PDB file of C-alpha atoms in Angstrom:
ATOM      1  CA  MET A   1      18.280  -5.511   3.618  1.00 42.00           C
ATOM      2  CA  LYS A   2      17.463  -3.354   6.622  1.00 49.00           C
ATOM      3  CA  ASP A   3      15.719  -4.754   9.721  1.00 49.00           C
ATOM      4  CA  TYR A   4      12.602  -2.674  10.343  1.00 63.00           C
ATOM      5  CA  SER A   5      11.108  -4.912  13.075  1.00 69.00           C
ATOM      6  CA  GLU A   6      11.590  -2.271  15.807  1.00 79.00           C
ATOM      7  CA  GLU A   7      10.005   0.574  13.807  1.00 86.00           C
ATOM      8  CA  ARG A   8       7.124   2.124  15.826  1.00 91.00           C
ATOM      9  CA  PHE A   9       3.590   2.211  14.426  1.00 95.00           C
ATOM     10  CA  PRO A  10       0.493   3.808  15.902  1.00 96.00           C
ATOM     11  CA  VAL A  11      -2.191   1.381  17.047  1.00 97.00           C
ATOM     12  CA  VAL A  12      -5.635   2.766  16.140  1.00 97.00           C
ATOM     13  CA  ASP A  13      -9.336   2.081  16.477  1.00 96.00           C
ATOM     14  CA  GLU A  14     -11.507   1.583  13.371  1.00 94.00           C
ATOM     15  CA  GLU A  15     -12.085   5.355  13.081  1.00 93.00           C
ATOM     16  CA  GLY A  16      -8.336   6.006  12.972  1.00 94.00           C
ATOM     17  CA  GLN A  17      -7.969   7.405  16.484  1.00 95.00           C
ATOM     18  CA  VAL A  18      -4.553   6.565  17.957  1.00 95.00           C
ATOM     19  CA  ILE A  19      -4.906   4.412  21.081  1.00 96.00           C
ATOM     20  CA  GLY A  20      -1.280   3.358  21.526  1.00 95.00           C
ATOM     21  CA  PHE A  21       1.775   2.179  19.632  1.00 94.00           C
ATOM     22  CA  ALA A  22       3.579  -1.055  18.824  1.00 95.00           C
ATOM     23  CA  THR A  23       6.605  -2.136  16.821  1.00 93.00           C
ATOM     24  CA  ARG A  24       6.389  -3.406  13.262  1.00 90.00           C
ATOM     25  CA  GLY A  25       7.322  -6.845  14.577  1.00 90.00           C
ATOM     26  CA  GLU A  26       4.470  -6.771  17.100  1.00 93.00           C
ATOM     27  CA  CYS A  27       1.977  -5.624  14.448  1.00 92.00           C
ATOM     28  CA  HIS A  28       3.026  -8.378  12.016  1.00 87.00           C
ATOM     29  CA  ASN A  29       3.426 -11.312  14.420  1.00 90.00           C
ATOM     30  CA  GLY A  30      -0.199 -12.428  14.410  1.00 87.00           C
ATOM     31  CA  SER A  31      -1.254 -10.067  17.221  1.00 91.00           C
ATOM     32  CA  ARG A  32      -3.633  -8.406  14.752  1.00 90.00           C
ATOM     33  CA  LEU A  33      -3.090  -4.992  16.345  1.00 96.00           C
ATOM     34  CA  LEU A  34      -4.890  -2.515  14.072  1.00 97.00           C
ATOM     35  CA  HIS A  35      -2.326  -0.154  12.514  1.00 97.00           C
ATOM     36  CA  PRO A  36      -2.830   2.438   9.753  1.00 97.00           C
ATOM     37  CA  VAL A  37      -1.414   2.387   6.233  1.00 97.00           C
ATOM     38  CA  VAL A  38      -1.768   4.531   3.116  1.00 98.00           C
ATOM     39  CA  HIS A  39      -2.312   3.294  -0.437  1.00 98.00           C
ATOM     40  CA  LEU A  40      -1.993   5.403  -3.578  1.00 98.00           C
ATOM     41  CA  HIS A  41      -3.232   4.021  -6.904  1.00 98.00           C
ATOM     42  CA  VAL A  42      -1.337   5.815  -9.674  1.00 98.00           C
ATOM     43  CA  PHE A  43      -3.249   5.915 -12.967  1.00 98.00           C
ATOM     44  CA  ASN A  44      -1.848   7.389 -16.168  1.00 98.00           C
ATOM     45  CA  SER A  45      -3.977   9.360 -18.640  1.00 98.00           C
ATOM     46  CA  ARG A  46      -4.597   6.140 -20.640  1.00 98.00           C
ATOM     47  CA  GLY A  47      -6.317   4.574 -17.608  1.00 97.00           C
ATOM     48  CA  GLU A  48      -3.501   2.132 -16.848  1.00 98.00           C
ATOM     49  CA  VAL A  49      -2.446   1.536 -13.244  1.00 98.00           C
ATOM     50  CA  TYR A  50       1.135   1.441 -12.008  1.00 98.00           C
ATOM     51  CA  LEU A  51       1.891  -1.612  -9.853  1.00 98.00           C
ATOM     52  CA  GLN A  52       5.031  -2.098  -7.797  1.00 97.00           C
ATOM     53  CA  LYS A  53       6.815  -5.439  -7.513  1.00 97.00           C
ATOM     54  CA  ARG A  54       7.484  -6.409  -3.902  1.00 95.00           C
ATOM     55  CA  PRO A  55      11.023  -7.726  -3.338  1.00 94.00           C
ATOM     56  CA  ALA A  56      11.730 -11.250  -2.070  1.00 94.00           C
ATOM     57  CA  TRP A  57      12.937  -9.992   1.327  1.00 90.00           C
ATOM     58  CA  LYS A  58       9.614  -8.392   2.339  1.00 85.00           C
ATOM     59  CA  ASP A  59       8.019 -10.018   5.403  1.00 76.00           C
ATOM     60  CA  ILE A  60       4.515  -9.726   3.913  1.00 77.00           C
ATOM     61  CA  GLN A  61       3.654 -10.962   0.371  1.00 89.00           C
ATOM     62  CA  PRO A  62       7.171 -11.169  -1.128  1.00 94.00           C
ATOM     63  CA  ASP A  63       7.550 -11.323  -4.951  1.00 96.00           C
ATOM     64  CA  LYS A  64       3.971 -10.173  -5.624  1.00 97.00           C
ATOM     65  CA  TRP A  65       2.659  -7.187  -7.585  1.00 98.00           C
ATOM     66  CA  ASP A  66       1.009  -4.604  -5.366  1.00 97.00           C
ATOM     67  CA  THR A  67      -0.580  -1.160  -5.100  1.00 97.00           C
ATOM     68  CA  SER A  68       1.428   1.663  -6.716  1.00 98.00           C
ATOM     69  CA  VAL A  69       2.409   3.090  -3.340  1.00 97.00           C
ATOM     70  CA  GLY A  70       1.740   1.540   0.016  1.00 93.00           C
ATOM     71  CA  GLY A  71       3.232   2.122   3.387  1.00 92.00           C
ATOM     72  CA  HIS A  72       2.735   2.318   7.087  1.00 93.00           C
ATOM     73  CA  ILE A  73       1.888   5.559   8.810  1.00 95.00           C
ATOM     74  CA  ASP A  74       4.625   6.335  11.311  1.00 93.00           C
ATOM     75  CA  TYR A  75       3.787   7.154  14.919  1.00 91.00           C
ATOM     76  CA  GLY A  76       2.956  10.899  15.062  1.00 91.00           C
ATOM     77  CA  GLU A  77       2.404  11.198  11.294  1.00 93.00           C
ATOM     78  CA  SER A  78      -0.880  12.039   9.524  1.00 93.00           C
ATOM     79  CA  PRO A  79      -2.189   9.940   6.605  1.00 94.00           C
ATOM     80  CA  GLU A  80      -1.506  12.847   4.237  1.00 93.00           C
ATOM     81  CA  GLN A  81       2.098  13.216   5.450  1.00 95.00           C
ATOM     82  CA  ALA A  82       2.635   9.458   5.093  1.00 96.00           C
ATOM     83  CA  LEU A  83       1.190   9.471   1.560  1.00 97.00           C
ATOM     84  CA  VAL A  84       3.568  12.213   0.391  1.00 96.00           C
ATOM     85  CA  ARG A  85       6.553  10.524   2.091  1.00 97.00           C
ATOM     86  CA  GLU A  86       5.781   7.068   0.705  1.00 96.00           C
ATOM     87  CA  ALA A  87       5.193   8.329  -2.870  1.00 97.00           C
ATOM     88  CA  ARG A  88       8.563  10.114  -2.757  1.00 97.00           C
ATOM     89  CA  GLU A  89      10.415   7.160  -1.182  1.00 96.00           C
ATOM     90  CA  GLU A  90       8.915   4.387  -3.313  1.00 96.00           C
ATOM     91  CA  LEU A  91       8.411   5.999  -6.739  1.00 97.00           C
ATOM     92  CA  GLY A  92      10.228   9.347  -6.629  1.00 97.00           C
ATOM     93  CA  ILE A  93       6.917  11.161  -7.185  1.00 96.00           C
ATOM     94  CA  THR A  94       6.622  14.578  -5.553  1.00 93.00           C
ATOM     95  CA  ALA A  95       4.151  16.527  -7.705  1.00 92.00           C
ATOM     96  CA  PHE A  96       0.774  14.802  -7.610  1.00 96.00           C
ATOM     97  CA  THR A  97      -2.756  15.550  -6.455  1.00 95.00           C
ATOM     98  CA  PRO A  98      -4.212  12.738  -4.360  1.00 95.00           C
ATOM     99  CA  GLU A  99      -7.941  12.077  -4.219  1.00 96.00           C
ATOM    100  CA  ARG A 100      -9.262  10.201  -1.167  1.00 95.00           C
ATOM    101  CA  VAL A 101     -11.220   7.134  -2.309  1.00 96.00           C
ATOM    102  CA  GLY A 102     -12.048   5.321   0.915  1.00 95.00           C
ATOM    103  CA  LEU A 103     -11.098   3.758   4.222  1.00 95.00           C
ATOM    104  CA  TYR A 104     -11.443   0.130   5.273  1.00 95.00           C
ATOM    105  CA  VAL A 105      -9.982  -2.543   7.544  1.00 95.00           C
ATOM    106  CA  PHE A 106      -7.888  -5.224   5.827  1.00 91.00           C
ATOM    107  CA  GLU A 107      -7.469  -8.439   7.794  1.00 89.00           C
ATOM    108  CA  SER A 108      -5.228 -11.448   7.275  1.00 85.00           C
ATOM    109  CA  ARG A 109      -4.058 -14.207   9.606  1.00 84.00           C
ATOM    110  CA  ARG A 110      -0.985 -12.147  10.355  1.00 84.00           C
ATOM    111  CA  GLU A 111      -2.168  -8.551  10.656  1.00 88.00           C
ATOM    112  CA  ARG A 112      -4.956  -5.956  10.620  1.00 94.00           C
ATOM    113  CA  GLU A 113      -4.529  -2.663   8.791  1.00 95.00           C
ATOM    114  CA  LEU A 114      -6.687   0.452   8.612  1.00 97.00           C
ATOM    115  CA  VAL A 115      -6.181   1.388   4.950  1.00 97.00           C
ATOM    116  CA  TYR A 116      -6.501   4.986   3.724  1.00 97.00           C
ATOM    117  CA  ILE A 117      -7.015   4.674  -0.061  1.00 97.00           C
ATOM    118  CA  HIS A 118      -6.132   7.415  -2.542  1.00 97.00           C
ATOM    119  CA  ARG A 119      -5.833   7.695  -6.312  1.00 97.00           C
ATOM    120  CA  THR A 120      -4.116  10.110  -8.651  1.00 97.00           C
ATOM    121  CA  THR A 121      -3.621  10.568 -12.383  1.00 98.00           C
ATOM    122  CA  TYR A 122       0.062  11.042 -13.130  1.00 97.00           C
ATOM    123  CA  ASP A 123       2.045  11.012 -16.379  1.00 97.00           C
ATOM    124  CA  GLY A 124       5.396  12.198 -15.054  1.00 96.00           C
ATOM    125  CA  PRO A 125       8.574  10.254 -14.411  1.00 96.00           C
ATOM    126  CA  ILE A 126       8.514   7.305 -12.019  1.00 97.00           C
ATOM    127  CA  THR A 127      11.723   6.085 -10.430  1.00 97.00           C
ATOM    128  CA  PRO A 128      11.078   2.965  -8.320  1.00 96.00           C
ATOM    129  CA  SER A 129      13.247   2.735  -5.219  1.00 95.00           C
ATOM    130  CA  ALA A 130      15.973   0.120  -5.689  1.00 92.00           C
ATOM    131  CA  GLU A 131      16.054  -0.335  -1.896  1.00 90.00           C
ATOM    132  CA  GLU A 132      12.322  -0.826  -1.325  1.00 87.00           C
ATOM    133  CA  LEU A 133      11.013  -2.328  -4.587  1.00 93.00           C
ATOM    134  CA  ASP A 134      11.851  -4.833  -7.282  1.00 94.00           C
ATOM    135  CA  GLY A 135      10.677  -2.442 -10.014  1.00 95.00           C
ATOM    136  CA  GLY A 136       7.222  -1.754 -11.370  1.00 97.00           C
ATOM    137  CA  ARG A 137       5.211  -0.989 -14.488  1.00 98.00           C
ATOM    138  CA  PHE A 138       1.841   0.214 -15.744  1.00 98.00           C
ATOM    139  CA  TRP A 139      -0.819  -2.488 -16.178  1.00 98.00           C
ATOM    140  CA  SER A 140      -3.995  -2.250 -18.252  1.00 98.00           C
ATOM    141  CA  ILE A 141      -7.282  -2.969 -16.503  1.00 96.00           C
ATOM    142  CA  ASP A 142      -7.597  -6.131 -18.642  1.00 96.00           C
ATOM    143  CA  GLU A 143      -4.157  -7.332 -17.473  1.00 98.00           C
ATOM    144  CA  ILE A 144      -5.182  -6.793 -13.860  1.00 97.00           C
ATOM    145  CA  ARG A 145      -8.468  -8.650 -14.365  1.00 96.00           C
ATOM    146  CA  ALA A 146      -6.570 -11.600 -15.918  1.00 97.00           C
ATOM    147  CA  ALA A 147      -4.063 -11.696 -13.029  1.00 98.00           C
ATOM    148  CA  ILE A 148      -6.692 -11.714 -10.250  1.00 97.00           C
ATOM    149  CA  GLY A 149      -6.768 -15.084  -8.512  1.00 96.00           C
ATOM    150  CA  GLN A 150      -3.548 -16.280 -10.198  1.00 97.00           C
ATOM    151  CA  ASN A 151      -1.207 -15.731  -7.194  1.00 96.00           C
ATOM    152  CA  ILE A 152       0.500 -12.851  -9.038  1.00 97.00           C
ATOM    153  CA  LEU A 153      -1.016  -9.908  -7.172  1.00 98.00           C
ATOM    154  CA  THR A 154      -1.206  -9.380  -3.411  1.00 94.00           C
ATOM    155  CA  PRO A 155      -4.574 -10.421  -1.956  1.00 89.00           C
ATOM    156  CA  ASN A 156      -5.146  -6.983  -0.427  1.00 88.00           C
ATOM    157  CA  PHE A 157      -4.505  -5.273  -3.787  1.00 95.00           C
ATOM    158  CA  GLU A 158      -6.933  -7.666  -5.508  1.00 95.00           C
ATOM    159  CA  SER A 159      -9.763  -7.119  -3.036  1.00 93.00           C
ATOM    160  CA  GLU A 160      -9.192  -3.367  -2.771  1.00 95.00           C
ATOM    161  CA  PHE A 161      -8.938  -2.799  -6.521  1.00 96.00           C
ATOM    162  CA  GLN A 162     -12.039  -4.870  -7.204  1.00 95.00           C
ATOM    163  CA  LYS A 163     -14.069  -3.065  -4.537  1.00 94.00           C
ATOM    164  CA  PHE A 164     -12.985   0.515  -5.220  1.00 95.00           C
ATOM    165  CA  PHE A 165     -12.069   0.585  -8.918  1.00 95.00           C
ATOM    166  CA  LEU A 166     -13.531  -2.362 -10.858  1.00 91.00           C
ATOM    167  CA  ALA A 167     -16.988  -2.221  -9.251  1.00 77.00           C
ATOM    168  CA  ARG A 168     -17.557   1.316 -10.525  1.00 60.00           C
TER     169      ARG A 168
END
């Protein structure tokens, strides 16, 4: 397990304009400094959604199922650059066409994130990172609906998926 607490994140306003920077530790210590992240929801051609399993060592929501790809935008990096990097690092995906779905602020007691949401349809190989993830699999929409509220999925995945994908 690598210690990422000193990793530098941009601090942004609600429009995504960089107004400073802070460490991962500072962003996750309850300061609620707004920092940007990217999410990619990977659908296959059958309409199933790939979810990653967060490992036990994660500082936020360990052992829960989460968005296909999710990661912080590094200081000096664009959302698009972060999306490509995170998809490669987490799932080994390099050839995909992202579609921007939305932008919103996620808030918890511990942190505030400006979330850039994307989706893609992808039927190629997926190789979950053994370092960053505890595996993953495709879930049907019915499986996701049944898991909501059962402490299986991360709260931010539940609210985001309901708002941007189930409400349509």
